[in-house]
Amino acid sequence: MLVNKKGSLIGAVLAVSIGILVINVNSVIFQGIYDAIIRDMSDYRFGDIYVYDEERSTIQKSDIVLINWFERIPNVEAATPRLEGSATAETRIAGQEHEKFNVPVLGVDPISDIRTSTIHETVGEGQYVYARNSIVVGESVASDLGGCSQTGFFMSGGTDPTVTGDSGQDECQPVRVGDNVKLIITDQWGIDQKKRFIVTGISGTAGGQGFDRSVIIHIDTLRDMLDRSGESRSIMVRLQESVTPYEATQIKNQFLQAFPNDNLKAETIEESAESTLSGFRSGIAMINLIGYFGMMSSAFAILTIQMMLVNSKTKEIGIMRAIGARRKDILIIFIMQGMIIGTVGAGVGSAMGLGYTTYAKVTKMEFQGSLALEVNYNWQKIGETAFLAFILAVIASIYPSYRATKKQPVEAMRTV
Amino acid sequence: MTKIYGEAETKVTALDNVSFSIKKGEFVLIVGSSGSGKSTLLNMIGLLDKPTQGKVLVDGFDTSNLTDNEISAFRNEKLGFVFQFSNLLADLTVLENVLLPSQIQLDSPTDDKAKEVLEKVGLSDQLFKRANKISGGQAQRAAIARGLVNNPTVVLADEPTGNLDSVTAKNIVELMKRMARDLGQTFIVVTHDRSQFGEVDRIITIKDGRAFEGEYQTEMEVVV
């Protein structure tokens, strides 16, 4: 009766829906990227709990002791030691030095690493490290060792891609499985240790989140070359999927209590990611803020539309008042209208948002065509956003409704 | 009852010490030329506006001390309104329009009474037509039905034939008179065209804000 302005109502509902959709799309994209980065950091580098020495560059305590401690806990899936270093990688063609530059080296225990990390799944060609002389080469390293450039990629100590990309085009031959690569590593005493490896696999990860710019070798080989027998840079721990962040923190604390005098520091993945992703999280907060500003704009749109409806229905309000409607009755009609706009808008917006989320999940949406977004249905956030939109729609309806009640019947009925 | 609009130099006295009483069941015409104050008077009686001085008594009840909510309830229960342009809500059906006063009063009114009144005004075949799809005469009949549906003490009609052709106007007048006669309903009708109404129980003339019992002899009539 007082509210039958379909175009305006549809406009108001759309304003709410679009506000919600914007927040949902932002959430899918930016939260998806954030979660994807955390997922990859956890899968490739830090696990669910990451242990390292607070003072020294390596853990002195036997990795077997530490791993045994973790693996006796039912919530722990597996644990693995890792050691890091840097090397000069060298390739030769027909006895001539072809390429030579510095690369980061990761030492892994192939057996426990496969259980703890998914980095082995990034080997697209060949297989993971399985012997003392096997090496997995990151995709970028493989390319650079072959004298090929990659747009936008420049490795310290490597070749300038803008130069080799042009001049070395004919000689460009990325390193492949079966090729030989020589690593020169300076041990802890300053002596160069040289060793030739056979490339067993090429590793490539979406968005360069893995070890595309590194090489991976057996941890014992790296220990030997560094002369750091039994030492590890870190222990990476994988927990059962059902373990909550709170339980992870408890396990971490128990571990630190068990080894109080070893200068060990343990971090959950949230803590490990904190420094890396704090800026990103601020970005997400800013994007969300923009979304909420969008929702505020929707509220202003509702306010305007409701004011317009009140003005266009002045005569009807006068008639209703004349035949006995109380101010409260008029107020309720327009507040109810706001509630309907809020409910339908929140419903439609949430449905559209869920539709987009499902689309992103089903199509395995990627960021810049490489990093697969980690898409989850965050029901709490969806509910909160819908509820907020509903409340804003109702709040935006209060003033127009109040204005409607202030109209005097005689004057209102004179309105044409 | 006195009603003054504006202040000081812009002061206009719309009603000047008007006082009269109407008996239950009377069909009363309030006549007067345009701007004489007759609609203002009807608004005062209908509690749509407040007099500057004086009060309206309905069934001996003083309405001057009622709160806004009480006035609304009073209008809903004791008064029926028929306006010049029918003032039906265009998006509702005829039946829904007639049901409105009882919907305000009750949470879940039945439509029996509304249908009964609509049958009396000859619109039983138009119940579900939208108000903007019926003729002016039918709309005014529906407005009369809406004014009667709550069994009000008084029905107040402001120029109910003012927007109708002469044949339709005559039918509406006949209808109101028949309703007054059959239901014993009090009608107070404001009109500037006294001739349309023929014989009525009583006439009150408003001239320059003052009320006169009976038909006021206009200057033109005196000259003739």
Tab-separated table of C-alpha atoms in Angstrom, chain A residues 8-398:
chain	number	residue	atom	x	y	z
A	8	SER	CA	12.686	1.807	-6.049
A	9	LEU	CA	12.473	-1.282	-3.912
A	10	ILE	CA	14.415	-3.353	-6.427
A	11	GLY	CA	16.997	-0.541	-6.526
A	12	ALA	CA	17.293	-0.596	-2.739
A	13	VAL	CA	17.584	-4.384	-2.666
A	14	LEU	CA	20.255	-4.272	-5.377
A	15	ALA	CA	22.196	-1.632	-3.441
A	16	VAL	CA	22.361	-3.973	-0.445
A	17	SER	CA	23.083	-7.034	-2.595
A	18	ILE	CA	25.916	-5.389	-4.486
A	19	GLY	CA	27.476	-4.164	-1.226
A	20	ILE	CA	27.497	-7.733	0.078
A	21	LEU	CA	28.726	-9.127	-3.232
A	22	VAL	CA	31.674	-6.703	-3.262
A	23	ILE	CA	32.689	-7.830	0.231
A	24	ASN	CA	32.325	-11.490	-0.730
A	25	VAL	CA	34.329	-11.089	-3.943
A	26	ASN	CA	37.042	-9.193	-2.049
A	27	SER	CA	37.063	-11.928	0.533
A	28	VAL	CA	37.344	-14.715	-2.057
A	29	ILE	CA	40.177	-13.002	-3.914
A	30	PHE	CA	42.254	-11.396	-1.202
A	31	GLN	CA	41.579	-13.844	1.610
A	32	GLY	CA	42.072	-16.573	-1.016
A	33	ILE	CA	45.500	-15.229	-1.930
A	34	TYR	CA	46.409	-14.782	1.725
A	35	ASP	CA	45.322	-18.310	2.614
A	36	ALA	CA	47.048	-19.681	-0.506
A	37	ILE	CA	50.325	-18.062	0.526
A	38	ILE	CA	49.967	-19.435	4.058
A	39	ARG	CA	49.070	-22.849	2.608
A	40	ASP	CA	52.194	-22.855	0.446
A	41	MET	CA	54.384	-21.505	3.232
A	42	SER	CA	53.092	-24.269	5.471
A	43	ASP	CA	53.350	-26.975	2.808
A	44	TYR	CA	56.786	-26.052	1.471
A	45	ARG	CA	58.744	-24.223	4.125
A	46	PHE	CA	57.407	-24.026	7.660
A	47	GLY	CA	55.006	-26.907	8.219
A	48	ASP	CA	52.518	-26.381	11.028
A	49	ILE	CA	55.281	-25.892	13.580
A	50	TYR	CA	58.736	-24.616	12.671
A	51	VAL	CA	61.695	-25.122	14.994
A	52	TYR	CA	65.028	-23.361	14.726
A	53	ASP	CA	67.908	-22.221	16.869
A	54	GLU	CA	67.410	-18.776	18.270
A	55	GLU	CA	71.103	-17.876	18.391
A	56	ARG	CA	73.024	-20.077	15.969
A	57	SER	CA	72.458	-20.663	12.295
A	58	THR	CA	71.925	-24.374	12.889
A	59	ILE	CA	70.363	-26.622	15.512
A	60	GLN	CA	73.129	-28.495	17.327
A	61	LYS	CA	70.883	-31.038	18.922
A	62	SER	CA	70.359	-34.269	17.030
A	63	ASP	CA	67.429	-34.046	14.666
A	64	ILE	CA	66.589	-37.667	15.507
A	65	VAL	CA	65.925	-36.713	19.144
A	66	LEU	CA	63.761	-33.763	18.194
A	67	ILE	CA	61.816	-35.644	15.522
A	68	ASN	CA	61.250	-38.592	17.848
A	69	TRP	CA	59.879	-36.213	20.454
A	70	PHE	CA	57.360	-34.792	17.991
A	71	GLU	CA	56.374	-38.083	16.400
A	72	ARG	CA	55.367	-39.675	19.681
A	73	ILE	CA	52.534	-37.092	19.949
A	74	PRO	CA	49.335	-38.471	18.375
A	75	ASN	CA	48.430	-35.127	16.786
A	76	VAL	CA	51.704	-34.996	14.869
A	77	GLU	CA	51.694	-36.431	11.366
A	78	ALA	CA	55.439	-36.234	10.704
A	79	ALA	CA	58.565	-34.116	11.219
A	80	THR	CA	61.620	-33.577	9.085
A	81	PRO	CA	64.997	-31.833	9.381
A	82	ARG	CA	66.162	-29.289	6.853
A	83	LEU	CA	69.443	-27.589	6.243
A	84	GLU	CA	70.075	-24.535	4.106
A	85	GLY	CA	73.108	-23.101	2.444
A	86	SER	CA	74.227	-21.436	-0.726
A	87	ALA	CA	76.320	-22.730	-3.596
A	88	THR	CA	77.787	-21.761	-6.879
A	89	ALA	CA	76.085	-23.841	-9.544
A	90	GLU	CA	77.935	-24.576	-12.730
A	91	THR	CA	77.035	-26.196	-16.023
A	92	ARG	CA	79.373	-27.070	-18.848
A	93	ILE	CA	78.754	-27.769	-22.501
A	94	ALA	CA	81.455	-29.632	-24.424
A	95	GLY	CA	83.874	-29.100	-21.558
A	96	GLN	CA	83.341	-25.367	-21.648
A	97	GLU	CA	81.817	-23.459	-18.777
A	98	HIS	CA	78.290	-22.596	-19.885
A	99	GLU	CA	76.687	-20.862	-16.883
A	100	LYS	CA	77.832	-20.261	-13.322
A	101	PHE	CA	76.049	-18.410	-10.535
A	102	ASN	CA	74.983	-18.597	-6.913
A	103	VAL	CA	71.873	-20.466	-5.843
A	104	PRO	CA	70.275	-21.189	-2.465
A	105	VAL	CA	70.536	-24.865	-1.539
A	106	LEU	CA	68.032	-26.794	0.508
A	107	GLY	CA	68.998	-30.065	2.103
A	108	VAL	CA	66.184	-32.507	2.790
A	109	ASP	CA	65.725	-35.979	4.199
A	110	PRO	CA	63.808	-37.544	1.294
A	111	ILE	CA	61.934	-40.097	3.393
A	112	SER	CA	60.612	-37.865	6.175
A	113	ASP	CA	60.313	-34.807	3.924
A	114	ILE	CA	57.771	-36.536	1.702
A	115	ARG	CA	55.601	-37.172	4.782
A	116	THR	CA	55.974	-33.669	6.143
A	117	SER	CA	56.029	-31.392	3.133
A	118	THR	CA	54.378	-31.391	-0.276
A	119	ILE	CA	57.386	-29.853	-1.992
A	120	HIS	CA	57.999	-33.215	-3.707
A	121	GLU	CA	54.653	-32.713	-5.492
A	122	THR	CA	56.069	-29.644	-7.210
A	123	VAL	CA	58.454	-31.808	-9.204
A	124	GLY	CA	56.794	-31.725	-12.571
A	125	GLU	CA	59.488	-33.492	-14.514
A	126	GLY	CA	61.522	-36.415	-13.130
A	127	GLN	CA	61.411	-37.249	-9.449
A	128	TYR	CA	62.306	-35.937	-6.030
A	129	VAL	CA	65.682	-36.238	-4.366
A	130	TYR	CA	66.287	-39.942	-3.702
A	131	ALA	CA	70.058	-40.443	-3.603
A	132	ARG	CA	73.068	-38.673	-2.129
A	133	ASN	CA	74.101	-37.352	-5.545
A	134	SER	CA	70.687	-36.420	-6.929
A	135	ILE	CA	69.572	-32.827	-7.239
A	136	VAL	CA	66.194	-31.237	-7.906
A	137	VAL	CA	66.553	-27.964	-9.711
A	138	GLY	CA	64.061	-25.162	-9.456
A	139	GLU	CA	62.408	-24.193	-12.742
A	140	SER	CA	64.033	-20.757	-12.801
A	141	VAL	CA	67.424	-22.161	-11.943
A	142	ALA	CA	67.070	-24.783	-14.664
A	143	SER	CA	66.292	-22.074	-17.123
A	144	ASP	CA	69.162	-19.864	-16.034
A	145	LEU	CA	71.674	-22.698	-15.927
A	146	GLY	CA	70.734	-23.330	-19.542
A	147	GLY	CA	71.370	-19.707	-20.391
A	148	CYS	CA	67.708	-18.895	-20.840
A	149	SER	CA	66.210	-15.790	-19.390
A	150	GLN	CA	62.819	-15.487	-17.797
A	151	THR	CA	60.954	-12.256	-18.111
A	152	GLY	CA	61.045	-10.334	-14.913
A	153	PHE	CA	63.368	-12.802	-13.195
A	154	PHE	CA	66.895	-11.901	-12.208
A	155	MET	CA	68.975	-13.990	-9.916
A	156	SER	CA	71.762	-12.556	-7.846
A	157	GLY	CA	75.033	-13.766	-9.303
A	158	GLY	CA	73.273	-14.945	-12.411
A	159	THR	CA	73.020	-13.477	-15.829
A	160	ASP	CA	71.187	-10.347	-16.732
A	161	PRO	CA	68.043	-11.634	-18.441
A	162	THR	CA	67.803	-8.663	-20.721
A	163	VAL	CA	71.222	-9.505	-22.113
A	164	THR	CA	71.140	-13.315	-22.241
A	165	GLY	CA	67.569	-13.276	-23.493
A	166	ASP	CA	68.692	-11.728	-26.715
A	167	SER	CA	72.285	-12.777	-27.214
A	168	GLY	CA	71.922	-16.292	-25.877
A	169	GLN	CA	68.742	-17.183	-27.703
A	170	ASP	CA	70.385	-19.815	-29.932
A	171	GLU	CA	72.272	-21.455	-27.088
A	172	CYS	CA	69.324	-21.474	-24.711
A	173	GLN	CA	68.863	-25.022	-23.446
A	174	PRO	CA	67.285	-25.331	-19.975
A	175	VAL	CA	68.806	-27.963	-17.741
A	176	ARG	CA	66.871	-31.237	-18.002
A	177	VAL	CA	66.574	-34.447	-16.041
A	178	GLY	CA	69.791	-36.451	-16.460
A	179	ASP	CA	72.040	-33.434	-16.930
A	180	ASN	CA	75.005	-32.824	-14.657
A	181	VAL	CA	75.266	-29.837	-12.376
A	182	LYS	CA	78.287	-29.042	-10.267
A	183	LEU	CA	77.817	-27.309	-6.908
A	184	ILE	CA	80.610	-25.489	-5.160
A	185	ILE	CA	79.828	-24.940	-1.493
A	186	THR	CA	82.086	-23.190	0.972
A	187	ASP	CA	82.131	-25.166	4.215
A	188	GLN	CA	82.133	-23.729	7.701
A	189	TRP	CA	85.951	-23.560	7.642
A	190	GLY	CA	86.020	-21.497	4.440
A	191	ILE	CA	87.092	-24.327	2.170
A	192	ASP	CA	85.345	-24.869	-1.139
A	193	GLN	CA	83.756	-28.299	-1.500
A	194	LYS	CA	82.854	-29.378	-5.001
A	195	LYS	CA	80.451	-32.111	-5.979
A	196	ARG	CA	78.789	-33.137	-9.202
A	197	PHE	CA	75.086	-34.019	-9.104
A	198	ILE	CA	72.670	-35.644	-11.513
A	199	VAL	CA	69.494	-33.706	-12.073
A	200	THR	CA	66.621	-36.014	-11.089
A	201	GLY	CA	63.810	-33.511	-11.178
A	202	ILE	CA	62.681	-29.998	-12.077
A	203	SER	CA	60.575	-28.269	-9.462
A	204	GLY	CA	58.077	-25.534	-10.293
A	205	THR	CA	55.473	-23.934	-8.124
A	206	ALA	CA	52.633	-21.590	-8.844
A	207	GLY	CA	53.450	-18.014	-7.977
A	208	GLY	CA	57.042	-18.949	-7.154
A	209	GLN	CA	56.014	-19.905	-3.632
A	210	GLY	CA	58.202	-23.016	-3.581
A	211	PHE	CA	61.858	-23.480	-4.438
A	212	ASP	CA	61.824	-22.409	-8.087
A	213	ARG	CA	64.925	-20.348	-7.510
A	214	SER	CA	66.752	-22.951	-5.397
A	215	VAL	CA	68.163	-26.402	-5.718
A	216	ILE	CA	67.284	-29.298	-3.434
A	217	ILE	CA	69.757	-32.003	-2.458
A	218	HIS	CA	70.008	-34.746	0.177
A	219	ILE	CA	70.499	-33.276	3.662
A	220	ASP	CA	73.381	-35.617	4.464
A	221	THR	CA	75.222	-34.524	1.312
A	222	LEU	CA	74.796	-30.907	2.300
A	223	ARG	CA	75.918	-31.688	5.846
A	224	ASP	CA	79.029	-33.357	4.479
A	225	MET	CA	79.811	-30.471	2.141
A	226	LEU	CA	79.290	-27.911	4.934
A	227	ASP	CA	81.068	-30.164	7.417
A	228	ARG	CA	78.076	-29.856	9.728
A	229	SER	CA	77.434	-33.474	10.590
A	230	GLY	CA	74.102	-34.060	12.360
A	231	GLU	CA	73.184	-30.382	12.287
A	232	SER	CA	69.958	-28.951	10.888
A	233	ARG	CA	68.800	-25.459	10.109
A	234	SER	CA	65.268	-26.260	11.130
A	235	ILE	CA	62.758	-28.930	11.994
A	236	MET	CA	59.523	-28.788	10.057
A	237	VAL	CA	56.550	-30.432	11.792
A	238	ARG	CA	53.311	-31.492	10.119
A	239	LEU	CA	50.248	-31.858	12.361
A	240	GLN	CA	47.073	-33.823	11.735
A	241	GLU	CA	44.497	-31.863	9.700
A	242	SER	CA	42.030	-31.846	12.584
A	243	VAL	CA	44.442	-29.992	14.883
A	244	THR	CA	43.277	-26.476	15.758
A	245	PRO	CA	45.642	-23.479	16.032
A	246	TYR	CA	45.117	-23.581	19.789
A	247	GLU	CA	46.203	-27.220	19.956
A	248	ALA	CA	49.185	-26.403	17.713
A	249	THR	CA	50.239	-23.701	20.161
A	250	GLN	CA	49.924	-26.179	23.021
A	251	ILE	CA	52.165	-28.701	21.236
A	252	LYS	CA	54.674	-25.945	20.528
A	253	ASN	CA	54.709	-24.915	24.189
A	254	GLN	CA	55.122	-28.501	25.345
A	255	PHE	CA	58.073	-28.862	23.004
A	256	LEU	CA	59.765	-25.733	24.323
A	257	GLN	CA	59.223	-26.939	27.904
A	258	ALA	CA	60.787	-30.282	26.970
A	259	PHE	CA	63.951	-28.604	25.637
A	260	PRO	CA	64.445	-25.543	27.815
A	261	ASN	CA	68.214	-25.300	27.551
A	262	ASP	CA	68.775	-25.722	23.824
A	263	ASN	CA	68.092	-22.169	22.632
A	264	LEU	CA	65.377	-23.554	20.444
A	265	LYS	CA	62.577	-21.416	19.153
A	266	ALA	CA	59.351	-22.873	17.837
A	267	GLU	CA	56.651	-21.075	15.892
A	268	THR	CA	53.254	-22.079	14.667
A	269	ILE	CA	52.540	-21.343	10.994
A	270	GLU	CA	50.496	-18.305	12.051
A	271	GLU	CA	53.531	-16.937	13.887
A	272	SER	CA	55.912	-17.817	11.070
A	273	ALA	CA	53.684	-16.111	8.541
A	274	GLU	CA	53.115	-13.110	10.757
A	275	SER	CA	56.145	-11.109	9.704
A	276	THR	CA	55.827	-12.098	6.047
A	277	LEU	CA	52.136	-11.414	5.753
A	278	SER	CA	51.453	-8.621	8.229
A	279	GLY	CA	51.558	-6.075	5.426
A	280	PHE	CA	49.336	-8.243	3.300
A	281	ARG	CA	46.854	-8.548	6.156
A	282	SER	CA	46.762	-4.767	6.473
A	283	GLY	CA	45.979	-4.715	2.757
A	284	ILE	CA	43.115	-7.155	3.274
A	285	ALA	CA	41.812	-5.029	6.133
A	286	MET	CA	41.937	-1.996	3.844
A	287	ILE	CA	40.122	-3.834	1.061
A	288	ASN	CA	37.496	-5.002	3.562
A	289	LEU	CA	37.174	-1.447	4.783
A	290	ILE	CA	36.489	-0.346	1.221
A	291	GLY	CA	33.844	-3.074	1.035
A	292	TYR	CA	32.232	-1.843	4.230
A	293	PHE	CA	32.315	1.716	2.893
A	294	GLY	CA	30.487	0.288	-0.117
A	295	MET	CA	27.930	-1.135	2.260
A	296	MET	CA	27.604	2.263	3.945
A	297	SER	CA	26.969	3.707	0.482
A	298	SER	CA	24.220	1.124	0.088
A	299	ALA	CA	22.759	2.337	3.367
A	300	PHE	CA	22.771	5.903	2.043
A	301	ALA	CA	21.098	4.638	-1.129
A	302	ILE	CA	18.391	3.033	1.001
A	303	LEU	CA	18.026	6.237	3.010
A	304	THR	CA	17.568	8.221	-0.202
A	305	ILE	CA	15.154	5.710	-1.717
A	306	GLN	CA	13.130	5.539	1.504
A	307	MET	CA	12.991	9.342	1.674
A	308	MET	CA	11.817	9.351	-1.929
A	309	LEU	CA	9.169	6.760	-1.124
A	310	VAL	CA	7.974	8.717	1.887
A	311	ASN	CA	7.713	11.868	-0.218
A	312	SER	CA	5.923	10.102	-3.063
A	313	LYS	CA	3.488	8.500	-0.645
A	314	THR	CA	2.714	11.613	1.391
A	315	LYS	CA	-0.923	11.670	0.325
A	316	GLU	CA	-1.395	7.992	1.187
A	317	ILE	CA	0.218	8.589	4.581
A	318	GLY	CA	-2.294	11.432	5.107
A	319	ILE	CA	-5.205	9.157	4.167
A	320	MET	CA	-3.973	6.430	6.500
A	321	ARG	CA	-3.605	8.926	9.327
A	322	ALA	CA	-7.081	10.356	8.605
A	323	ILE	CA	-8.756	6.986	8.858
A	324	GLY	CA	-7.077	6.297	12.168
A	325	ALA	CA	-3.540	5.008	11.649
A	326	ARG	CA	-1.281	6.021	14.537
A	327	ARG	CA	2.180	7.443	14.039
A	328	LYS	CA	3.501	4.105	15.283
A	329	ASP	CA	1.591	2.267	12.535
A	330	ILE	CA	3.179	4.454	9.846
A	331	LEU	CA	6.603	4.028	11.473
A	332	ILE	CA	6.209	0.249	11.500
A	333	ILE	CA	5.214	0.175	7.808
A	334	PHE	CA	8.401	1.944	6.705
A	335	ILE	CA	10.654	0.133	9.190
A	336	MET	CA	9.178	-3.135	7.958
A	337	GLN	CA	9.980	-2.009	4.449
A	338	GLY	CA	13.591	-1.425	5.530
A	339	MET	CA	13.638	-4.893	7.098
A	340	ILE	CA	12.298	-6.437	3.902
A	341	ILE	CA	14.893	-4.569	1.821
A	342	GLY	CA	17.594	-5.686	4.257
A	343	THR	CA	16.435	-9.303	4.342
A	344	VAL	CA	15.956	-9.695	0.593
A	345	GLY	CA	19.120	-7.694	-0.172
A	346	ALA	CA	21.167	-9.718	2.315
A	347	GLY	CA	19.709	-12.951	0.952
A	348	VAL	CA	20.314	-12.068	-2.691
A	349	GLY	CA	23.771	-10.592	-1.973
A	350	SER	CA	24.829	-13.618	0.082
A	351	ALA	CA	23.501	-15.949	-2.617
A	352	MET	CA	25.464	-14.071	-5.282
A	353	GLY	CA	28.544	-14.093	-3.036
A	354	LEU	CA	28.177	-17.832	-2.433
A	355	GLY	CA	27.720	-18.321	-6.160
A	356	TYR	CA	30.960	-16.480	-6.838
A	357	THR	CA	32.749	-18.425	-4.073
A	358	THR	CA	31.529	-21.716	-5.526
A	359	TYR	CA	32.606	-20.610	-9.005
A	360	ALA	CA	36.066	-19.720	-7.667
A	361	LYS	CA	36.309	-23.056	-5.861
A	362	VAL	CA	35.025	-25.220	-8.709
A	363	THR	CA	37.163	-23.535	-11.363
A	364	LYS	CA	40.186	-23.494	-9.021
A	365	MET	CA	40.565	-19.786	-9.614
A	366	GLU	CA	44.160	-18.603	-9.830
A	367	PHE	CA	45.803	-15.298	-9.071
A	368	GLN	CA	47.618	-13.962	-12.130
A	369	GLY	CA	47.201	-17.373	-13.706
A	370	SER	CA	49.542	-19.120	-11.300
A	371	LEU	CA	48.726	-19.097	-7.594
A	372	ALA	CA	45.641	-21.243	-6.933
A	373	LEU	CA	43.435	-19.352	-4.483
A	374	GLU	CA	42.593	-21.123	-1.252
A	375	VAL	CA	38.815	-20.721	-1.400
A	376	ASN	CA	36.767	-21.594	1.664
A	377	TYR	CA	33.170	-21.010	2.681
A	378	ASN	CA	33.574	-18.746	5.680
A	379	TRP	CA	30.043	-19.112	7.028
A	380	GLN	CA	30.692	-16.891	10.001
A	381	LYS	CA	31.841	-14.012	7.822
A	382	ILE	CA	29.028	-14.565	5.315
A	383	GLY	CA	26.532	-14.488	8.191
A	384	GLU	CA	28.122	-11.427	9.784
A	385	THR	CA	28.147	-9.527	6.486
A	386	ALA	CA	24.504	-10.376	5.784
A	387	PHE	CA	23.500	-9.418	9.313
A	388	LEU	CA	25.412	-6.130	9.091
A	389	ALA	CA	23.722	-5.330	5.770
A	390	PHE	CA	20.331	-6.078	7.314
A	391	ILE	CA	21.026	-3.860	10.333
A	392	LEU	CA	22.288	-1.026	8.102
A	393	ALA	CA	19.148	-1.265	5.946
A	394	VAL	CA	16.961	-1.016	9.040
A	395	ILE	CA	18.997	1.864	10.494
A	396	ALA	CA	18.853	3.668	7.139
A	397	SER	CA	15.062	3.341	7.251
A	398	ILE	CA	14.628	4.908	10.672
